[in-house]
Coordinates of C-alpha atoms in Angstrom, one line a residue:
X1 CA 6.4 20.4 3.9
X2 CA 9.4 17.7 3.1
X3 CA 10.2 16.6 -0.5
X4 CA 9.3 13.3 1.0
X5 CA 5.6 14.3 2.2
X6 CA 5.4 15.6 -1.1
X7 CA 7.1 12.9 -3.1
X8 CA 4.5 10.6 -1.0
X9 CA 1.3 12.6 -1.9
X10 CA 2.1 11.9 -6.0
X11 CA 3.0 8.2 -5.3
X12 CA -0.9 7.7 -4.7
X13 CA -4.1 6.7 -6.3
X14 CA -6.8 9.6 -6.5
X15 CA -9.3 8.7 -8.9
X16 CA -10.5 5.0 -8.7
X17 CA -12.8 3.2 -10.7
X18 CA -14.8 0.2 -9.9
X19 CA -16.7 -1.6 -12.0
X20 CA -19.8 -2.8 -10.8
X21 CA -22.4 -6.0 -11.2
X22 CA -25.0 -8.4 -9.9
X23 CA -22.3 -11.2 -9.4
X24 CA -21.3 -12.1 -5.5
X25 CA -18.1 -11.2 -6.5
X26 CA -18.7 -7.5 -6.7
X27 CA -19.3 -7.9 -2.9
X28 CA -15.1 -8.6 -2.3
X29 CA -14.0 -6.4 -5.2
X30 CA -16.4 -3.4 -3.4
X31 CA -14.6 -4.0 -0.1
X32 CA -11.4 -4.2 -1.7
X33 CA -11.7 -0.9 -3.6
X34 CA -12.8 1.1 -0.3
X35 CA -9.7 -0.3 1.5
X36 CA -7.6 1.3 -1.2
X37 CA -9.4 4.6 -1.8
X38 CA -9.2 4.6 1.7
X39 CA -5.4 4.6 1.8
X40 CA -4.6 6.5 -0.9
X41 CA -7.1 9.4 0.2
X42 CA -8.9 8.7 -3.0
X43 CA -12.1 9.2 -4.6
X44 CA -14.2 5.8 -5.3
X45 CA -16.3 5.9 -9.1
X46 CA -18.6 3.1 -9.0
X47 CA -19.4 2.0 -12.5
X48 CA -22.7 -0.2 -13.5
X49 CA -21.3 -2.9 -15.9
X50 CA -24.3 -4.9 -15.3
X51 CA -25.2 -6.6 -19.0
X52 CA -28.7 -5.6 -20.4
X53 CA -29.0 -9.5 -20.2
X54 CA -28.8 -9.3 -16.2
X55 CA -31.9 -7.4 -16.1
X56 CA -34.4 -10.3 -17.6
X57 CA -33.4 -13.1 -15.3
X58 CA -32.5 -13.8 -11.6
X59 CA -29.9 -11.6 -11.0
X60 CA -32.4 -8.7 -11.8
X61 CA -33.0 -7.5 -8.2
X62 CA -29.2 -7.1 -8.0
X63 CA -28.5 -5.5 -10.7
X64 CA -31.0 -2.7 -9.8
X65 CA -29.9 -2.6 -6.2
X66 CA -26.2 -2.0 -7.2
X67 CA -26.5 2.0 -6.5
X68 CA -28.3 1.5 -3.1
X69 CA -25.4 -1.4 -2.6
X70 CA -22.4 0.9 -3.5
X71 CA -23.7 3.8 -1.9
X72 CA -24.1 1.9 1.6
X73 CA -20.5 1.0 1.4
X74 CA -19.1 4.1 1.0
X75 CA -21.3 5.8 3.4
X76 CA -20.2 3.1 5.9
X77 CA -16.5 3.1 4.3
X78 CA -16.1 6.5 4.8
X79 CA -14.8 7.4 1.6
X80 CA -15.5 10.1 -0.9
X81 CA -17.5 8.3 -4.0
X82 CA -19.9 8.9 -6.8
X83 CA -22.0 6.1 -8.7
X84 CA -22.0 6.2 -12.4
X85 CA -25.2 4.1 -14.8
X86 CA -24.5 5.3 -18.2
X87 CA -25.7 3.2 -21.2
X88 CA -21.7 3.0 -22.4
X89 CA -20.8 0.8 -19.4
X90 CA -22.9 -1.9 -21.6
X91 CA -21.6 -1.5 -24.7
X92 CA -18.3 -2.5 -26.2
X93 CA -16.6 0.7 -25.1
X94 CA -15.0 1.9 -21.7
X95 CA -16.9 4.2 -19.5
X96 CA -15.8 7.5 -19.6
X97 CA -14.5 7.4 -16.3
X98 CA -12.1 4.9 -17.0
X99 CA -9.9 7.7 -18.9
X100 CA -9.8 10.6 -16.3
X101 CA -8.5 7.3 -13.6
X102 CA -5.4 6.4 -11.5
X103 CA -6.3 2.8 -11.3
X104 CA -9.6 0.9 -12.6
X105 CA -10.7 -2.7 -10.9
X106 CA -12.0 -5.1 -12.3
X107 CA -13.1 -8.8 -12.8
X108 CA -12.4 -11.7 -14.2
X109 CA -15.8 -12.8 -15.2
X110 CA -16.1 -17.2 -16.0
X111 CA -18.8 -19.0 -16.2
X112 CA -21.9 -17.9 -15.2
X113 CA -20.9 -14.5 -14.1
X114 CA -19.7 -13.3 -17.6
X115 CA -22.8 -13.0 -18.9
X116 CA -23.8 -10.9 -16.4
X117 CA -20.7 -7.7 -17.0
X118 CA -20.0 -5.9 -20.1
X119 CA -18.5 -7.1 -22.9
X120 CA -15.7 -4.9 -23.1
X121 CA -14.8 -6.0 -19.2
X122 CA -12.1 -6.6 -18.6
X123 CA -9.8 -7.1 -22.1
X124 CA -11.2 -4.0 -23.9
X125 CA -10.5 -1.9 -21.1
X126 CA -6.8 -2.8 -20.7
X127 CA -6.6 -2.4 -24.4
X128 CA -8.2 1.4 -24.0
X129 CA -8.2 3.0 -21.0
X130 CA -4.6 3.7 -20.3
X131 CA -4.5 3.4 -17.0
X132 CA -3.6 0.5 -14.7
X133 CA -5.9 -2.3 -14.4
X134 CA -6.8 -4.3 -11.1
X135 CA -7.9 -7.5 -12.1
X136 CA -9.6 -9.9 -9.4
X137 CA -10.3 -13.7 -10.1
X138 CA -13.5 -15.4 -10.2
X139 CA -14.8 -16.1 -6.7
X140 CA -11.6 -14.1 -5.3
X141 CA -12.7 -13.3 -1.7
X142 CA -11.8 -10.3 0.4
X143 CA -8.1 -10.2 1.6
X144 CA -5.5 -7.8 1.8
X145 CA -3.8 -7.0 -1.6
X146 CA -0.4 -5.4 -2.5
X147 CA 1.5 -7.3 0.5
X148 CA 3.5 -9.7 -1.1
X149 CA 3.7 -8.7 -4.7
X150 CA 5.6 -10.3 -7.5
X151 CA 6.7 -8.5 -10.9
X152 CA 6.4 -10.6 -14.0
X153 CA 9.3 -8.6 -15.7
X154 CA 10.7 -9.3 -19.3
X155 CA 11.5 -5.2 -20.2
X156 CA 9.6 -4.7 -22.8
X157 CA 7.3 -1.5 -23.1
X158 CA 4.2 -3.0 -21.5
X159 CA 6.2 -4.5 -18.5
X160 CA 8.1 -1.2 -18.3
X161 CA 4.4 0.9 -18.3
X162 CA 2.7 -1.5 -15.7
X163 CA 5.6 -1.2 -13.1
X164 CA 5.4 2.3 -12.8
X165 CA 2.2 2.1 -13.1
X166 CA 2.2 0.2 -9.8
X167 CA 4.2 2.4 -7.7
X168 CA 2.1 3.6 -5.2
X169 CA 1.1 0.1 -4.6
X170 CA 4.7 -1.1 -4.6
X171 CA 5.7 1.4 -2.2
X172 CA 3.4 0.3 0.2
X173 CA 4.4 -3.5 0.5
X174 CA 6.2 -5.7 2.7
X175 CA 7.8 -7.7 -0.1
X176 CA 8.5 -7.0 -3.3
X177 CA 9.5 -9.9 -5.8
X178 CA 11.3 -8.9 -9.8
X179 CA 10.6 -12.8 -11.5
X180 CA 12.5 -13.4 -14.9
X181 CA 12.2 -16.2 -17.3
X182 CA 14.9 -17.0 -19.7
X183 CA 16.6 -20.1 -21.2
X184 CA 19.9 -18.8 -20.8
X185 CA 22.6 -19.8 -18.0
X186 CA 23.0 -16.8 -16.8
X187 CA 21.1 -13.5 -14.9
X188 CA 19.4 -11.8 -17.5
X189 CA 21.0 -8.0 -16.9
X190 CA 17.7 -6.1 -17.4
X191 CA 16.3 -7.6 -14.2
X192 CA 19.2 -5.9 -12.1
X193 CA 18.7 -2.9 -13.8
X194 CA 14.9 -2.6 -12.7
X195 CA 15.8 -3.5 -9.1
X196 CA 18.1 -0.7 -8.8
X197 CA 15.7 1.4 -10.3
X198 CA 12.9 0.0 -8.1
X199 CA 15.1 1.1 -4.9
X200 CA 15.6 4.6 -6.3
X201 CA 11.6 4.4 -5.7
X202 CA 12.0 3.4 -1.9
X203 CA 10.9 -0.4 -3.1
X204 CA 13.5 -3.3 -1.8
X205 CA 13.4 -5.7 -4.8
X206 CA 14.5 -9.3 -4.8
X207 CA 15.2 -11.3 -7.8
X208 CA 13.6 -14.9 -8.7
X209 CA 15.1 -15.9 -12.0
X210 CA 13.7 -18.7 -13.3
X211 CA 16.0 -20.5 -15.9
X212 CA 15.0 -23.7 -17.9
X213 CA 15.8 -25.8 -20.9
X214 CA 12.6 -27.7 -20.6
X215 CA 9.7 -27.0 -23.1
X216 CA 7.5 -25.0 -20.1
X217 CA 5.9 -21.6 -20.6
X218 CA 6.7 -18.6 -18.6
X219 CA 2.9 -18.5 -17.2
X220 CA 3.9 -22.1 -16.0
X221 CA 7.1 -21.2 -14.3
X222 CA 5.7 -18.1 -12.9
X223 CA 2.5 -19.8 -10.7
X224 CA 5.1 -22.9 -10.4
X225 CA 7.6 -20.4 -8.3
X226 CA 7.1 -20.2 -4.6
X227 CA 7.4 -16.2 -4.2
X228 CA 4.6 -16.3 -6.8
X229 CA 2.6 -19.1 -4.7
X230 CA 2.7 -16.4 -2.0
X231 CA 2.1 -13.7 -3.6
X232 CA -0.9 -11.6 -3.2
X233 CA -0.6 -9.8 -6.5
X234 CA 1.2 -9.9 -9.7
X235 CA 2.1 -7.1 -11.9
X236 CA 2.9 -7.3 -15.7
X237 CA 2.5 -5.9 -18.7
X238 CA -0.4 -6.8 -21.3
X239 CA -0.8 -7.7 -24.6
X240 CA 2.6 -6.7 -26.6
X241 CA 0.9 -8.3 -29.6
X242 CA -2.6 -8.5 -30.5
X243 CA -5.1 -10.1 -28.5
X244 CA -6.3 -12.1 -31.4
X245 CA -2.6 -13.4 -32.4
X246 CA -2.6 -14.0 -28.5
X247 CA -5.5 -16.1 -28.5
X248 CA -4.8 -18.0 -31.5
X249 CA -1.4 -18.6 -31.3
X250 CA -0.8 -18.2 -27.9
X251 CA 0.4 -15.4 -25.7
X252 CA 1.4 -14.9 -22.3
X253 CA -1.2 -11.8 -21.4
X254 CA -3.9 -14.6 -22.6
X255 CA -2.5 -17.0 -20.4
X256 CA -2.1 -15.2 -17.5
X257 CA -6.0 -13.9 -17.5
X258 CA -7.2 -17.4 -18.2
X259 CA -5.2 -19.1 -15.0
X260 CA -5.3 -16.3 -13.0
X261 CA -5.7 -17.3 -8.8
X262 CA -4.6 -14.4 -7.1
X263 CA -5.2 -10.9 -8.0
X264 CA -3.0 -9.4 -11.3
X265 CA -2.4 -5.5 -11.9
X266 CA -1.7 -4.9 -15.9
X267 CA -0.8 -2.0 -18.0
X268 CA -1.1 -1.8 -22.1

């Protein structure tokens, strides 16, 4: 066996947890997670997130068909998988599961659909788990994923954590984009420094600096670049301060999850 068989076999996903509920979008993130187990060789954990609150209404004869549901689609996936209905998938804390993972998925539950998941789905679980999170938009629909990804890079310790993180996704795609924000003239060095080291990984990098003097936000510039408007996945880091300091005075992890249209990959 080649160092680069072997180098290969540890650049991949083996554990992966999805979580589950009676939204429609479970339907896209369930095909989604099977293409990636799939590819990676990986196992698929299928985690009930349905809310106690799903259970009285409508959505009540999807949330108790979500075991038969998953079940079907790895059978038919061909993937190895196991379904998981424990009563701390409900609560405030992460399953189990989500700490002996590779990669968790996840929604982005709005509107209607968030009363229907877990509480701690999906900000708690960043927070926690420590593990990368894949986070798919409300009413996302089924496409490929990991393509044409852009990294929302400003070196700091979260940023640093969720690139590596994304490695054996990173390896895998046709395009890889390093995108920088600053209000300085000049090429920010730390952005040069990653792409090198992104190489030393087998990933190409490109840079996209974005440089401004105008009062926009970095979340603005980042959806406002084109590598971003094709993208079909971002990865950053996530909440360097607090989540409540993000919310109150504004923070770019809070930003990003609230405006999020395409899928986003995130680290803690």
């Amino acid at each position: 066996m080649t160092i680069g068989v072997k180098a290969e076999r540890i650049m991949a996903y083996k554990d992966i947890v999805i979580y589950l509920d009676p939204s429609f979008d479970t339907d896209h993130r369930l095909k989604l997670a099977i293409a990636i187990a799939r590819e990676h060789g990986a196992r698929l954990v299928g985690v009930d997130a349905t809310s106690q609150a799903a259970f009285d209404g409508e959505w009540r004869d999807r949330a108790t068909g979500l075991q038969n549901q998953f079940e079907e689609a790895i059978r038919t996936g061909g993937i190895d998988g196991i379904f998981r209905s424990e009563v701390n998938s409900r609560n405030a804390h992460p399953h189990p599961d989500a700490h002996c993972a590779d990669l968790i998925i996840a929604p982005q539950p709005l509107f209607e659909a968030r009363d229907l998941v877990a509480k701690a789905i999906p900000q708690d679980v960043v927070l926690t788990a420590g593990v990368p999170v894949l986070i798919l938009p409300h009413e996302w629909r089924y496409s490929s994923v990991g393509k044409k990804i852009v990294i929302a890079w400003n070196a700091s310790r979260e940023a640093t954590r969720a690139v590596h993180d994304a490695l054996p996704i990173l390896r895998r795609a046709d395009k890889v984009t390093v995108f920088t924000f600053s209000f300085k003239a000049r090429p920010e060095r730390n952005q040069e420094r990653i792409i090198d080291h992104l190489r030393r990984h087998g990933v190409p990098a490109t840079a996209y600096g974005w440089r401004s003097e105008e009062d926009i936000s970095p979340i603005v510039a980042l959806f406002s670049s084109l590598d971003t408007i094709e993208a079909d996945l971002i990865v950053a880091g996530a909440y360097g301060q607090s989540p409540t300091l993000e919310k109150w005075l504004g923070g770019a992890s809070h930003d990003l999850m609230e405006s999020l249209s395409v899928p986003l990959l995130v680290s803690h």
